[in-house]
CSV table of C-alpha atoms in Angstrom, one decimal:
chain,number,residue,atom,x,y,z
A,1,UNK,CA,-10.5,4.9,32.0
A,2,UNK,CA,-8.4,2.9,29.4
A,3,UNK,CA,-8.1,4.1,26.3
A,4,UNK,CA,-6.7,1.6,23.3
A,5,UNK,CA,-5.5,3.2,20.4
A,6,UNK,CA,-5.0,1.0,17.5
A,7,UNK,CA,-1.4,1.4,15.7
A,8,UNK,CA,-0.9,0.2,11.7
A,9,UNK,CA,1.1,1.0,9.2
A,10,UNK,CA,1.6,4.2,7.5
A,11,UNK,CA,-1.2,5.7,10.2
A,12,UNK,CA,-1.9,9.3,10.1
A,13,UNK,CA,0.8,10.9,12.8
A,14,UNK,CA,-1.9,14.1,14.0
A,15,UNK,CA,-4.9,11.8,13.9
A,16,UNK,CA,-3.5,9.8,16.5
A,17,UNK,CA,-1.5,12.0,18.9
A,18,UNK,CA,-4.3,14.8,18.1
A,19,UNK,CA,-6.4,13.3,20.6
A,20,UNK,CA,-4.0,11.5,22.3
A,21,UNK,CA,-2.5,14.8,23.8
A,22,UNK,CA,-6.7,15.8,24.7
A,23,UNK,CA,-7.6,12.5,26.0
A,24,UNK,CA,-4.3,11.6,27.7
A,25,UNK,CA,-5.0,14.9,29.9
A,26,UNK,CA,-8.7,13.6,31.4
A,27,UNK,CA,-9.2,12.3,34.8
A,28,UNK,CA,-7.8,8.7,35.4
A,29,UNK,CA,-6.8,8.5,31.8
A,30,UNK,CA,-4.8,5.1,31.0
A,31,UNK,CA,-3.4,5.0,27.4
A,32,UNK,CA,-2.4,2.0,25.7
A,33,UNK,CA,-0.6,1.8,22.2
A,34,UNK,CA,-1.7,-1.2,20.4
A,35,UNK,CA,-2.1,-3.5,17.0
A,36,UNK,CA,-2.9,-6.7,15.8
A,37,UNK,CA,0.8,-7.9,15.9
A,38,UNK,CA,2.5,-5.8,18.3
A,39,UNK,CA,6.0,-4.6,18.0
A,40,UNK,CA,7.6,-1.7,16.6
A,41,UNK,CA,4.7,0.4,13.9
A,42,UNK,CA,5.6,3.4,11.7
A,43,UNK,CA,3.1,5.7,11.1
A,44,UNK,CA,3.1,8.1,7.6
A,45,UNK,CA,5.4,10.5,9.4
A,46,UNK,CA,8.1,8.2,9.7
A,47,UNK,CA,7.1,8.0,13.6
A,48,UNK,CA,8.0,4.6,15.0
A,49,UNK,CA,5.5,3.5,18.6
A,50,UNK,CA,6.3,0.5,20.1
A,51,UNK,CA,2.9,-1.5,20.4
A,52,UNK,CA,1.1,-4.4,22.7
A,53,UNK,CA,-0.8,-6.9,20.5
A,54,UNK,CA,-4.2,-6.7,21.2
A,55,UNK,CA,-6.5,-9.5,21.0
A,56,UNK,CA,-9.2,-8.6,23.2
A,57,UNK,CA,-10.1,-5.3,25.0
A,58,UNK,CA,-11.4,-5.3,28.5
A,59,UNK,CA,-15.0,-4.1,29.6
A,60,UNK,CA,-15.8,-0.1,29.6
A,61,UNK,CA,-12.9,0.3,27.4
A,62,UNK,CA,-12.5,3.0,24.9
A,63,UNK,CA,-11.0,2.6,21.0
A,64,UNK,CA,-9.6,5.2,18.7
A,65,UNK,CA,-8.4,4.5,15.5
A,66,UNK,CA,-6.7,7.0,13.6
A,67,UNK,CA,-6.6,7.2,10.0
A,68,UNK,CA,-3.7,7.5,7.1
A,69,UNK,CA,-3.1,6.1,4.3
A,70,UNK,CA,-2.3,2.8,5.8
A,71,UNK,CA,-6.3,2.5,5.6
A,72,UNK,CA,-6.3,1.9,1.7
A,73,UNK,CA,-4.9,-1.7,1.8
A,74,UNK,CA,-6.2,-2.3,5.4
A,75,UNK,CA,-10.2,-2.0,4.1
A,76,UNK,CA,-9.2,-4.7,1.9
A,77,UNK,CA,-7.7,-7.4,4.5
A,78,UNK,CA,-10.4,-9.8,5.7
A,79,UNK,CA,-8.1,-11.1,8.7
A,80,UNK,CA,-7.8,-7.6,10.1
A,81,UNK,CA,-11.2,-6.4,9.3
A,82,UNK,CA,-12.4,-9.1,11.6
A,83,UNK,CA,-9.9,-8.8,14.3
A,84,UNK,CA,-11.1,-5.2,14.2
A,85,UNK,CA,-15.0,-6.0,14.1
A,86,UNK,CA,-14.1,-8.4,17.3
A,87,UNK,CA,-12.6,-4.9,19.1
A,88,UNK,CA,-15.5,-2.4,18.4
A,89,UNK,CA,-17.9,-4.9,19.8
A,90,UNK,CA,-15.6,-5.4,23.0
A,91,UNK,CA,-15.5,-1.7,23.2
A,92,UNK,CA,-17.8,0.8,25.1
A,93,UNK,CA,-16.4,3.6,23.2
A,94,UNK,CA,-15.1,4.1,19.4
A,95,UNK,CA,-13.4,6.9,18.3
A,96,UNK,CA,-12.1,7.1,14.4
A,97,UNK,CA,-10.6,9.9,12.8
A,98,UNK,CA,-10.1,10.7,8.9
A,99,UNK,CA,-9.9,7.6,7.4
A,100,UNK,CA,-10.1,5.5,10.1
A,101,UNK,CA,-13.9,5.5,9.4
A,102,UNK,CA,-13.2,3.4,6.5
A,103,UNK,CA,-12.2,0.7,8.4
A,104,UNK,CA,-15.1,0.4,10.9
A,105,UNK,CA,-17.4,0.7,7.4
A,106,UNK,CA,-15.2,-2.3,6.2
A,107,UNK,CA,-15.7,-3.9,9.3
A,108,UNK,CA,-19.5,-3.6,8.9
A,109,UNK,CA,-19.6,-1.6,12.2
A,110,UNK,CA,-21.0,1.4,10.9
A,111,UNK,CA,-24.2,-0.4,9.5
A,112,UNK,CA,-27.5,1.8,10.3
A,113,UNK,CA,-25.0,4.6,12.0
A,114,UNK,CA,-24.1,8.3,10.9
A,115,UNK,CA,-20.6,8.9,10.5
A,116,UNK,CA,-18.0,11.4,8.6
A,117,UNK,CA,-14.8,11.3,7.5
A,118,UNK,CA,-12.0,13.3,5.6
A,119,UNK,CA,-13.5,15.3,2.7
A,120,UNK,CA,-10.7,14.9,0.5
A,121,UNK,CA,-11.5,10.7,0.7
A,122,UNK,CA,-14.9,11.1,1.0
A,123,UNK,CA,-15.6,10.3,-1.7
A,124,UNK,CA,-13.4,6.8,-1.2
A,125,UNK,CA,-14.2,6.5,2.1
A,126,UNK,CA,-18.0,6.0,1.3
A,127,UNK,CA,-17.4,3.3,-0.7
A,128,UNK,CA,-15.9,1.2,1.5
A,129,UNK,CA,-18.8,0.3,3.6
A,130,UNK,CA,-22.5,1.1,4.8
A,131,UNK,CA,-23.1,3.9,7.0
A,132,UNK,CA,-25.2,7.0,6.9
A,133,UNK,CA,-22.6,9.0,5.5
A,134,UNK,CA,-22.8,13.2,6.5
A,135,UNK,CA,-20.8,15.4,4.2
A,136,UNK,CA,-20.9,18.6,6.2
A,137,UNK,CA,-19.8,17.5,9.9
A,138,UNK,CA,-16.8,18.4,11.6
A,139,UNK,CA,-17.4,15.2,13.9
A,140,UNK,CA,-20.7,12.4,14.1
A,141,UNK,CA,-21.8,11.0,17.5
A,142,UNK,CA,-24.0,8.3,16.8
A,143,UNK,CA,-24.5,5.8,19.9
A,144,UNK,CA,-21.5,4.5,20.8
A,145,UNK,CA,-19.4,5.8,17.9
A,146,UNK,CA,-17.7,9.3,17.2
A,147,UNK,CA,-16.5,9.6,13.8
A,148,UNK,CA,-14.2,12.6,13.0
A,149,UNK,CA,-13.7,14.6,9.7
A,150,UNK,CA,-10.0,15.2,8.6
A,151,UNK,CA,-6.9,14.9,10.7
A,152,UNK,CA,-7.0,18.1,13.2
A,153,UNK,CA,-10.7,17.7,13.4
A,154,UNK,CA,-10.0,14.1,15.7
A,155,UNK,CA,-8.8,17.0,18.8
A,156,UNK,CA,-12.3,18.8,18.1
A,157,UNK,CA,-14.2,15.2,18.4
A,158,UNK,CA,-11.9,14.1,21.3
A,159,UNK,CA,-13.1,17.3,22.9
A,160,UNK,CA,-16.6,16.8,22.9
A,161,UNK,CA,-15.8,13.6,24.3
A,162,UNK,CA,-14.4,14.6,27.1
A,163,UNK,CA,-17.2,16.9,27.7
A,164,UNK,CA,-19.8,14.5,27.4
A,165,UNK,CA,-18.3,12.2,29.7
A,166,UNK,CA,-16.8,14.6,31.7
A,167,UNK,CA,-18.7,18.1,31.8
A,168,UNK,CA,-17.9,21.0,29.4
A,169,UNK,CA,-15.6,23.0,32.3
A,170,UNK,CA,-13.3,20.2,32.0
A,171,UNK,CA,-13.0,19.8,28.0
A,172,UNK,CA,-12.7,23.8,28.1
A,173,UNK,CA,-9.8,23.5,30.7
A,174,UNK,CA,-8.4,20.8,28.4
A,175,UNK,CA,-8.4,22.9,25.5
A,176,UNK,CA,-6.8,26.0,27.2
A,177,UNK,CA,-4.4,23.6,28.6
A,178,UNK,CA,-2.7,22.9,25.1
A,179,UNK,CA,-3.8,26.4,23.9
A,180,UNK,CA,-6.4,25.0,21.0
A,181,UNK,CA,-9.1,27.0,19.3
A,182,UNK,CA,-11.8,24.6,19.4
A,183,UNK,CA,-14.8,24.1,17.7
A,184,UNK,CA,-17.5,22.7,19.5
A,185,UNK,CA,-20.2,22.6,16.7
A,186,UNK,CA,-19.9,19.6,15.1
A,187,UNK,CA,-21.6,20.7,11.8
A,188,UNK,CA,-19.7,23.7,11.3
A,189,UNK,CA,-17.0,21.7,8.7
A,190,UNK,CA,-14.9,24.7,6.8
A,191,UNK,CA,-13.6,21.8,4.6
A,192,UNK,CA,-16.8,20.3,3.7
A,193,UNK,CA,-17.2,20.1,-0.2
């Protein structure tokens, strides 16, 4: 399975490599680092991945797209916000964590969909776009989309991915794997305001 994750400036260090390390360890998992221009990106950490540009992604693909506060001028770039419009609707899968719910709201991709992101931005975040917004969720599955709450909450929803398109055992094998405490309800949210 290829997984795209989508790299910008300033992104969100555990909301990336969160599920990165969960999904990375799933059978026939292909990870690809990506962004709309390619080259070297530095996330808010002061982490530096070298990135493919990404144009298009290929059928059955699956997108995650961290958060960070790279998101606050990103929800206001047209270019980007249809580049990244153009990816969700090539994508069988979309993962966002934190912030990066933002961008598929800007995007207009969360239109008519349930979705969560960090309680500290909420209140930001739902101004950025339409979605059916849920203030007490650790992670939203709504079709084709998973939405995750704040930062460590993106290995909780990359979790229950993996078990629904894999089976529980594995997602629970996964988890002991990198010794994580998981919470597999999505509405029990400890930070929810």
């Amino acid at each position: 399975m290829n997984y795209y994750c989508l790299l910008f400036d300033r992104f969100e260090s555990l909301d990336l490599f969160g599920p990165v390390e969960v999904l990375g360890k799933a059978p026939r998992a292909n990870l690809h680092y990506v962004s709309m221009t390619g080259g070297i990106i530095t996330g808010a950490d002061s982490v530096r991945v070298d990135t493919e540009r990404v144009d298009v992604l290929p059928p059955g693909s699956v997108f995650l797209i961290p958060g960070g506060m790279g998101t606050r001028s990103l929800v206001e770039d047209s270019v980007f916000l249809e580049k990244l419009g153009a990816l969700v609707d090539s994508s069988s899968v979309v993962l966002s964590v934190c912030t990066g719910s933002a961008l598929l709201a800007a995007s207009g991709a969360l239109e008519g969909k349930r979705a969560t992101s960090n309680k500290r931005a909420f209140e930001w975040v739902t101004g950025t776009g339409d979605a059916d917004w849920v203030g007490r969720a650790r992670w939203v599955k709504d079709g084709k989309f998973y939405t995750a709450s704040g930062v460590s909450a993106g290995i909780d929803m990359a979790l229950a991915f993996v078990e629904d398109t894999y089976g529980r055992e594995i997602a629970e094998d996964i988890a002991e794997l990198i010794e994580y405490v998981r919470n597999d309800d999505p509405k029990e949210d400890p930070f929810a305001r």
